[in-house]
Coordinates of C-alpha atoms and ligand atoms in Angstrom, one line a residue:
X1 CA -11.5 -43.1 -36.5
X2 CA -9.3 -42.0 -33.2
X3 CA -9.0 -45.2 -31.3
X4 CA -8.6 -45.0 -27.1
X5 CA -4.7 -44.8 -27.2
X6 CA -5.1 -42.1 -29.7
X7 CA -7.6 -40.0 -27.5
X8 CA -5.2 -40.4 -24.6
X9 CA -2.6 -39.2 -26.6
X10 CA -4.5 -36.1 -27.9
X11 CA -6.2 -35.2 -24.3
X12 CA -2.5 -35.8 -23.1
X13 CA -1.1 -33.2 -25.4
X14 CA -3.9 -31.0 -24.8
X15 CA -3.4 -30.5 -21.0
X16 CA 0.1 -29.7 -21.2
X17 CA -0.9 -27.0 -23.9
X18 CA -0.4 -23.6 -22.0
X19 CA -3.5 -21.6 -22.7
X20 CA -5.3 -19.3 -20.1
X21 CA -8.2 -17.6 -20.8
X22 CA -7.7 -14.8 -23.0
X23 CA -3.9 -16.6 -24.1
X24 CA -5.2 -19.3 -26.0
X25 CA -3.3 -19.1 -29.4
X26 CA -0.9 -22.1 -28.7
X27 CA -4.3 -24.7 -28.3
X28 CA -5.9 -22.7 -31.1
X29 CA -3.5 -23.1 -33.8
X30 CA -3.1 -26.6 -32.6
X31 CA -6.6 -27.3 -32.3
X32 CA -6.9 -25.4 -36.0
X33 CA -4.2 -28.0 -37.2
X34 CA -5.9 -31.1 -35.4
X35 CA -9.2 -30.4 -37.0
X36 CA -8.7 -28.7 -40.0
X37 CA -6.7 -31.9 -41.7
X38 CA -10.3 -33.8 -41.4
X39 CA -12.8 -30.8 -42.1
X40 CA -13.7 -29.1 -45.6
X41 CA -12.6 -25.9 -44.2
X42 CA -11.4 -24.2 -40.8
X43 CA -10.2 -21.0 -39.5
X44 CA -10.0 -18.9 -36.3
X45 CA -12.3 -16.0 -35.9
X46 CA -12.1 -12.7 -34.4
X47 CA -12.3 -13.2 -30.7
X48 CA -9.8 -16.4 -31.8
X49 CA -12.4 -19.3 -31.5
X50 CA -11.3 -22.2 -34.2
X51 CA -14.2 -23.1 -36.3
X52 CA -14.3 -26.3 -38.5
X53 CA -16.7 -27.2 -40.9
X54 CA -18.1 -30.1 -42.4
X55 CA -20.5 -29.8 -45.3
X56 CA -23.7 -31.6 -45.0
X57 CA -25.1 -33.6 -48.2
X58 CA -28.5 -32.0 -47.0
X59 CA -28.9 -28.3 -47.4
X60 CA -31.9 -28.3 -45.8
X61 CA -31.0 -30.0 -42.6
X62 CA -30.2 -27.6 -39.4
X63 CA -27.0 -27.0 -39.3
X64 CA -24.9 -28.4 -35.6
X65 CA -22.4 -26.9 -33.8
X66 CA -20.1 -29.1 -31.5
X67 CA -18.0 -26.9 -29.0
X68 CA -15.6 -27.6 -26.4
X69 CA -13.6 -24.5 -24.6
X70 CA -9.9 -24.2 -25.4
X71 CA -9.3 -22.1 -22.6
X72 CA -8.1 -22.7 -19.2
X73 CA -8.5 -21.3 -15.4
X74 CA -4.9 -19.5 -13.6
X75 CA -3.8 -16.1 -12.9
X76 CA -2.6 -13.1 -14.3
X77 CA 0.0 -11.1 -12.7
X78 CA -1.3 -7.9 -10.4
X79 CA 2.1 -6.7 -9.0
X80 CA 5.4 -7.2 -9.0
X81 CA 7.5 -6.7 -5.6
X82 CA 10.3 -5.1 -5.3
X83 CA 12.2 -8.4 -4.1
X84 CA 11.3 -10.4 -7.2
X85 CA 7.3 -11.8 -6.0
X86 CA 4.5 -12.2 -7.6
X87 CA 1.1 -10.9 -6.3
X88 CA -2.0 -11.8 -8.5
X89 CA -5.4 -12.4 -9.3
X90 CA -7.5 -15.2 -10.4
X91 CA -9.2 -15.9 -13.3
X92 CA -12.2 -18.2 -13.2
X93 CA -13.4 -20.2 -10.2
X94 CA -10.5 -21.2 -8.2
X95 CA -10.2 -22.0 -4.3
X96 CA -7.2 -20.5 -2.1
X97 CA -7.5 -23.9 -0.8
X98 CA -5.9 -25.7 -3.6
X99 CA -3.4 -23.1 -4.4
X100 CA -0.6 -23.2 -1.8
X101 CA 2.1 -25.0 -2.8
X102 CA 1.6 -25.9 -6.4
X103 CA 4.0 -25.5 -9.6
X104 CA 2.9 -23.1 -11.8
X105 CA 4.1 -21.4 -15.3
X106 CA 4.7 -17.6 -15.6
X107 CA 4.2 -16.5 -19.3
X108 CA 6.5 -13.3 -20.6
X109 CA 5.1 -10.9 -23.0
X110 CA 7.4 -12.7 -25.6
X111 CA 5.5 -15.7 -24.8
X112 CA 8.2 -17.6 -23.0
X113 CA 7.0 -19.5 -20.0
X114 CA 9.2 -19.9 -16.0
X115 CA 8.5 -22.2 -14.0
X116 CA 7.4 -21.0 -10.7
X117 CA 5.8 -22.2 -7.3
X118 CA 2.9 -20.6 -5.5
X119 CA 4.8 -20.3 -1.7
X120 CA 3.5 -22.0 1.4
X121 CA 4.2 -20.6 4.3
X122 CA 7.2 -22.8 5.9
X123 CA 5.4 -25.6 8.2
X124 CA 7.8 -24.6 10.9
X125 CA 7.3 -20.9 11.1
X126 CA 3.5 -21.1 11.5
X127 CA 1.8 -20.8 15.0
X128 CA -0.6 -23.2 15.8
X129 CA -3.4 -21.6 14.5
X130 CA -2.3 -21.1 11.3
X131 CA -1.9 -24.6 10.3
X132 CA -5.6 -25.2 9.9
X133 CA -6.2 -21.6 8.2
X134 CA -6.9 -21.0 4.7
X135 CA -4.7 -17.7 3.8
X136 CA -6.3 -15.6 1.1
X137 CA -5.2 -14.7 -2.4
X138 CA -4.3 -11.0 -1.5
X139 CA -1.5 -13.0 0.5
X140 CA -0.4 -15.5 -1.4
X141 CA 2.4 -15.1 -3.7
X142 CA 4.4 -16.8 -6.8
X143 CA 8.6 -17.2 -6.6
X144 CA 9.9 -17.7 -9.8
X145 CA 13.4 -17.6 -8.2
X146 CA 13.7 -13.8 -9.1
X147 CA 16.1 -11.6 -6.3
X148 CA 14.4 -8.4 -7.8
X149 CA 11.8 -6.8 -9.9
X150 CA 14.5 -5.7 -12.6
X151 CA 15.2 -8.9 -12.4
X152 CA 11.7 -10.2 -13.2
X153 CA 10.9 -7.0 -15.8
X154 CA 14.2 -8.4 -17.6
X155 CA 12.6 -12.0 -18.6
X156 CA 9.4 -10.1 -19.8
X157 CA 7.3 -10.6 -17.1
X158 CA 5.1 -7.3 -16.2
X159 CA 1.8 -6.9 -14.6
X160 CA -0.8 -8.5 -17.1
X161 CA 1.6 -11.5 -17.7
X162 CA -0.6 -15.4 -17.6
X163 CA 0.0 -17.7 -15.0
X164 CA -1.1 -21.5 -15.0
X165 CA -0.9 -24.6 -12.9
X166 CA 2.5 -26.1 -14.5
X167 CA 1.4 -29.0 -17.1
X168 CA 1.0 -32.7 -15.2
X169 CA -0.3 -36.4 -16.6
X170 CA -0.9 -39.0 -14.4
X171 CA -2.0 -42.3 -15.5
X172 CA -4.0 -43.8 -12.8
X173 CA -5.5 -47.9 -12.6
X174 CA -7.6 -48.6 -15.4
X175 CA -8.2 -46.3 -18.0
X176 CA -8.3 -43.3 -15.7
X177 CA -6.2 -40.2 -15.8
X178 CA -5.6 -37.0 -13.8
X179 CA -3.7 -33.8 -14.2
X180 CA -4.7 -30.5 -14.4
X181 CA -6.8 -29.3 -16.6
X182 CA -9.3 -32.2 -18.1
X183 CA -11.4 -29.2 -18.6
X184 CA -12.0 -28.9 -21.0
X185 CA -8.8 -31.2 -22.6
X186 CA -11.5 -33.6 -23.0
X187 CA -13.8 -31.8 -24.8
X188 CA -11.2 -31.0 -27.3
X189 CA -10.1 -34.4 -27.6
X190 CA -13.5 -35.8 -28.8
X191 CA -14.1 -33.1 -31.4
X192 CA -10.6 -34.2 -33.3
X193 CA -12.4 -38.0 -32.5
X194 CA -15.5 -36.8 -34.0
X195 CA -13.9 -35.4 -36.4
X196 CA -12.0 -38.3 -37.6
X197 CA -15.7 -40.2 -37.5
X198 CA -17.1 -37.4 -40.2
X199 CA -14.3 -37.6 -42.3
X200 CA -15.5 -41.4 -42.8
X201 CA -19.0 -40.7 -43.0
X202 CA -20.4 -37.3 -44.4
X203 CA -23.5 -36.1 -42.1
X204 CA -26.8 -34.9 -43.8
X205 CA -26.3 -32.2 -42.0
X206 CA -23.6 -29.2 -41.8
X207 CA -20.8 -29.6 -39.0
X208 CA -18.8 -27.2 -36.6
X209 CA -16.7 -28.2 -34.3
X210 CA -15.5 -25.4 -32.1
X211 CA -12.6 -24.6 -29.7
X212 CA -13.7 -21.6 -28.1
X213 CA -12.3 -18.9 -26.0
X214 CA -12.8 -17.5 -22.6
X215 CA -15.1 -19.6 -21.3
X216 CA -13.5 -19.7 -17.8
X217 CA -13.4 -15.7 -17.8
X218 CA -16.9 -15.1 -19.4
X219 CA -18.5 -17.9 -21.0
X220 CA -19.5 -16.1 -23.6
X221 CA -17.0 -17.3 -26.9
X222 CA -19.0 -19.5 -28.2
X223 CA -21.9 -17.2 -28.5
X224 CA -19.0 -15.3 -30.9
X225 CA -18.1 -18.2 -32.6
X226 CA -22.0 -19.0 -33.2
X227 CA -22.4 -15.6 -35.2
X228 CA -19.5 -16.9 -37.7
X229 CA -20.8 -20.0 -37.9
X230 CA -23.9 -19.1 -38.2
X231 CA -25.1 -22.6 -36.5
X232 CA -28.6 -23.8 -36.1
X233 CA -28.3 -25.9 -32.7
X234 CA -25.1 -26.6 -30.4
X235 CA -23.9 -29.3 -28.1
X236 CA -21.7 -28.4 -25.7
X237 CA -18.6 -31.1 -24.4
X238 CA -18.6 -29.9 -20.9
X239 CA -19.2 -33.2 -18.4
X240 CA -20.5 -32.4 -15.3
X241 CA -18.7 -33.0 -11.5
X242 CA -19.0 -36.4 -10.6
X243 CA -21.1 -37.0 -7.3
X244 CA -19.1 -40.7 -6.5
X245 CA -16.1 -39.3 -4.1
X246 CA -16.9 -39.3 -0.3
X247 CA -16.6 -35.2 -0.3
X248 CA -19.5 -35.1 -3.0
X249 CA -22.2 -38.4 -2.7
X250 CA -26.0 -37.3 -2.7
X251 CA -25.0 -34.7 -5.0
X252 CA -25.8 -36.3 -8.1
X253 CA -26.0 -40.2 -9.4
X254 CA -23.1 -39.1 -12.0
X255 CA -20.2 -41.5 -11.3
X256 CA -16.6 -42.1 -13.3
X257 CA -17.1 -45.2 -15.7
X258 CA -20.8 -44.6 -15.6
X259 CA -20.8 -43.0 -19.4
X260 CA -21.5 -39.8 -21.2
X261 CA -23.1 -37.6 -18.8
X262 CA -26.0 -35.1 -19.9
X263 CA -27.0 -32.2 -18.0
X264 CA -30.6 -31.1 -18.3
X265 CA -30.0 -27.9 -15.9
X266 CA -27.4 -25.8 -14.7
X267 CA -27.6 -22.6 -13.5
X268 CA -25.0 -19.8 -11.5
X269 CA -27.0 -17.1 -9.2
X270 CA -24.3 -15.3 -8.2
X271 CA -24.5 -12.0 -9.7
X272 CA -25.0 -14.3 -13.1
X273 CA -28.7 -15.4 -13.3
X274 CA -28.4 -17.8 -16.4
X275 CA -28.1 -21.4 -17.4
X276 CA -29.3 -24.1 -19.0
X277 CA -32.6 -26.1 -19.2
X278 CA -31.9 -28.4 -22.1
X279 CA -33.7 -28.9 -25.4
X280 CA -36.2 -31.4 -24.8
X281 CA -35.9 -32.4 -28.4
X282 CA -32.5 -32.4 -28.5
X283 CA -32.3 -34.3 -25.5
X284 CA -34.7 -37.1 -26.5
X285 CA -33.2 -37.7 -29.4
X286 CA -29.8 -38.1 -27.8
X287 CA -31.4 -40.5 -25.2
X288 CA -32.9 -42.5 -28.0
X289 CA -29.7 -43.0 -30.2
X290 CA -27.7 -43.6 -26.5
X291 CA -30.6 -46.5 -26.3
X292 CA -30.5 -47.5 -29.8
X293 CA -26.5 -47.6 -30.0
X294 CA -26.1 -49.2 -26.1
X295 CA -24.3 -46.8 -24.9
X296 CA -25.7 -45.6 -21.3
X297 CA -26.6 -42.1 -20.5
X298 CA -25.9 -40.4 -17.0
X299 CA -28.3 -37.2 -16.0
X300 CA -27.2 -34.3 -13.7
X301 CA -28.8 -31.0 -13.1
X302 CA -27.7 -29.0 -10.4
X303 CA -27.4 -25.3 -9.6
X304 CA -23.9 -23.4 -9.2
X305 CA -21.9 -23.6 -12.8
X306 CA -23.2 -22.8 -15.7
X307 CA -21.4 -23.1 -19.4
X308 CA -21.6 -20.8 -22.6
X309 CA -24.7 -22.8 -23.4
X310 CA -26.4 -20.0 -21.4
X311 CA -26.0 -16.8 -23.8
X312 CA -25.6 -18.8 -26.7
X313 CA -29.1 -20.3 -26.4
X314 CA -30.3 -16.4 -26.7
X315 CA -28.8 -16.1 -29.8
X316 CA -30.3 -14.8 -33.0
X317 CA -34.0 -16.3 -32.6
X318 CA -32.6 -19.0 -30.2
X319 CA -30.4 -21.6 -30.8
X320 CA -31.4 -25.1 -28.9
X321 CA -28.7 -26.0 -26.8
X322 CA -27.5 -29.4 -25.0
X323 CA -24.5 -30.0 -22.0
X324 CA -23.1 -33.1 -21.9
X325 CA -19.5 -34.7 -21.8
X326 CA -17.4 -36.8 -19.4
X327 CA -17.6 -36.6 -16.3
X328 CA -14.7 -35.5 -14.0
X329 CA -13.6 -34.9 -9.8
X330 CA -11.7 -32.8 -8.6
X331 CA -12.5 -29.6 -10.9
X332 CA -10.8 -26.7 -11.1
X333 CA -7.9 -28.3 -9.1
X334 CA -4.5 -29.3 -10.3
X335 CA -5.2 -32.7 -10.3
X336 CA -8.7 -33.4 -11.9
X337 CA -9.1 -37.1 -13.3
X338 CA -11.6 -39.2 -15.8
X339 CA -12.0 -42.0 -17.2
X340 CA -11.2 -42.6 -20.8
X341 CA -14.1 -45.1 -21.7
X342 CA -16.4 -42.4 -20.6
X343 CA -14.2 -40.4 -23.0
X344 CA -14.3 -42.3 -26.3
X345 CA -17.9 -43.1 -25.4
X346 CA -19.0 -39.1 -25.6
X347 CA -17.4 -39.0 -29.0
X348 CA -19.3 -42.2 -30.8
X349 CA -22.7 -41.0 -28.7
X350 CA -22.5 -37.2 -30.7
X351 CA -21.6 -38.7 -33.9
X352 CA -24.5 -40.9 -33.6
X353 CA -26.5 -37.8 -32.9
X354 CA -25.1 -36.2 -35.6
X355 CA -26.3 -39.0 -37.9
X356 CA -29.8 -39.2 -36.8
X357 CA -30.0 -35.4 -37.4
X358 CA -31.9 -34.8 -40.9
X359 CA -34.1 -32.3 -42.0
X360 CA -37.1 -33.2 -40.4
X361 CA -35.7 -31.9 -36.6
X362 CA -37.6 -29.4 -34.9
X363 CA -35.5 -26.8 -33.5
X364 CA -38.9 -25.3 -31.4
X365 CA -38.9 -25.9 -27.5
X366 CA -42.2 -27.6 -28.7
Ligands
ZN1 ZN1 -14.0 -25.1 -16.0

């Protein structure tokens, strides 16, 4: 079983893993690698999700798929100036506020990654006004260090390259960590624990644990990656925000060191319209074997993100679904931080809920 230095380690190595949405083959072959030395079989689907599997001893028991997205939030190149620049768009929910300023990696078609900075405006040529302002995207721009868009073209960067925050690892006091992208790093990193947990003990019932793709882009992989799998039920290792930093209190009870966090709703409006309620069964049982196994529980709900939870639950004839994970601040910034006991915690809570999982479950909402 992956002890705490070994999930900092493999959370470590998962954030410095370039992989935006849609460019996710370095993490998936890793991920592939990571997994597939525990499970009875693994392999990458069409849309690229890795899936691996461990055989239940009960055939008759619902079959459980744990996911966690491979994918991360960035850019992807929209123009190219004539003087070497980089225009470009976002993909996934990030603020112009965080951007200015920050290291980032250009991919080439070849798959070779610069390093490059998104420019802020010199301190000393802005007016007053400015200082205070947030500029938009359409203004912003990346400098690789090109003097012209030959220049650029000649490394193998053209319009449709990926851009990501550069790769960072901070340890902070105690058992925290921050860096860009914990999301879903974390996730990942308890499926190779789990993993390591069901290579020790065989479940009654069948196993996947899933990297999937695109969940920053369209939350939707892990509704692929169901249709392979062909899973019964799914938990989801997505942790909700924290609500214990002074920019976020009354938001929710959810703090860092607190424990696994569950989330029993989530839900996007914008233009999206889905979510998550969770499975009441699914998520008593994983309240009773939190109780029975001492390890505490946080609960969020809250409106404005959502996960792939919400279009895989429509799957097929429904698949009951469950968020939970570690929680983490800062999200979708370049410096995003949590705590590893809330970490290795998530891991021994689902393989406990794997273990209590026999043939007798009801998958019905009631
Ligand atoms: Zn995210």
């Amino acid at each position: 079983m992956l002890q705490r230095n070994e999930l900092r380690e493999k959370i470590k190595d998962y954030m410095g893993t370039i992989r935006l949405s849609g460019f996710e083959s370095r993490m998936a072959y890793k991920l592939l690698n990571d997994l597939g030395s525990y499970a009875d079989r693994a392999s990458i689907d069409r849309m690229g999700n890795v899936i691996a599997t461990f055989n239940g001893t009960d055939p008759e028991a619902p079959s459980l798929m744990i996911f966690a997205h491979m994918d991360v939030i960035g850019f992807i190149v929209s123009r190219i100036e004539p003087d070497g620049f980089l225009r470009f768009e976002r993909v996934g929910g990030i603020s112009e506020k965080i951007v200015q300023g920050i290291a980032v990696m250009v991919g080439s078609e070849s798959g070779t990654f610069y390093p490059g900075m998104i420019g802020a405006k010199a301190y000393h040529g802005q007016l007053a006004e400015e200082k205070s302002k947030v500029d938009p995207f359409s203004s912003l721009f990346i400098d690789i260090g090109a003097g012209s868009e030959r220049q650029v073209n000649e490394l193998g960067i053209y319009v449709g390259c990926p851009v990501t925050f550069a790769p960072n690892y901070v340890e902070l006091l105690g058992d925290r960590i921050a860096g860009a992208y914990i999301d879903d790093a974390a996730g990942m990193a308890n499926l190779v624990q789990i993993a390591s947990i069901l290579n020790e003990r065989r479940p009654r019932c069948s196993v996947h644990l899933v990297g999937t793709v695109m969940e920053e882009f369209n939350a939707r992989g892990a509704m692929m990656a169901a249709r392979t799998a062909n899973t019964d039920m799914a938990i989801c290792l997505l942790g909700p925000g924290a609500g214990d930093t002074p920019d976020q209190r009354g938001v929710n009870n959810v703090v860092l060191g607190g424990g696994p966090a569950v989330t029993l709703m989530n839900f996007h409006g914008k233009g999206t319209l889905n979510g998550n309620i969770a499975h009441q069964g699914m998520y008593q049982r994983l309240r009773k074997v939190a109780e029975d196994r001492g390890i505490p529980l946080q609960r969020s709900a809250a409106r404005g993100a959502l996960s792939d939870t919400a279009y895989l639950q429509l799957e097929g004839l429904g698949i009951p679904c469950l968020d939970m994970g570690t929680p983490d601040r800062y999200s979708h910034s370049p410096m995003e931080t949590c705590d590893l006991g809330d970490l290795e915690k998530v891991g021994l809570l689902v393989a406990a809920f794997i273990d209590s999982i026999d043939r007798d479950f009801n998958l019905n909402r009631y």
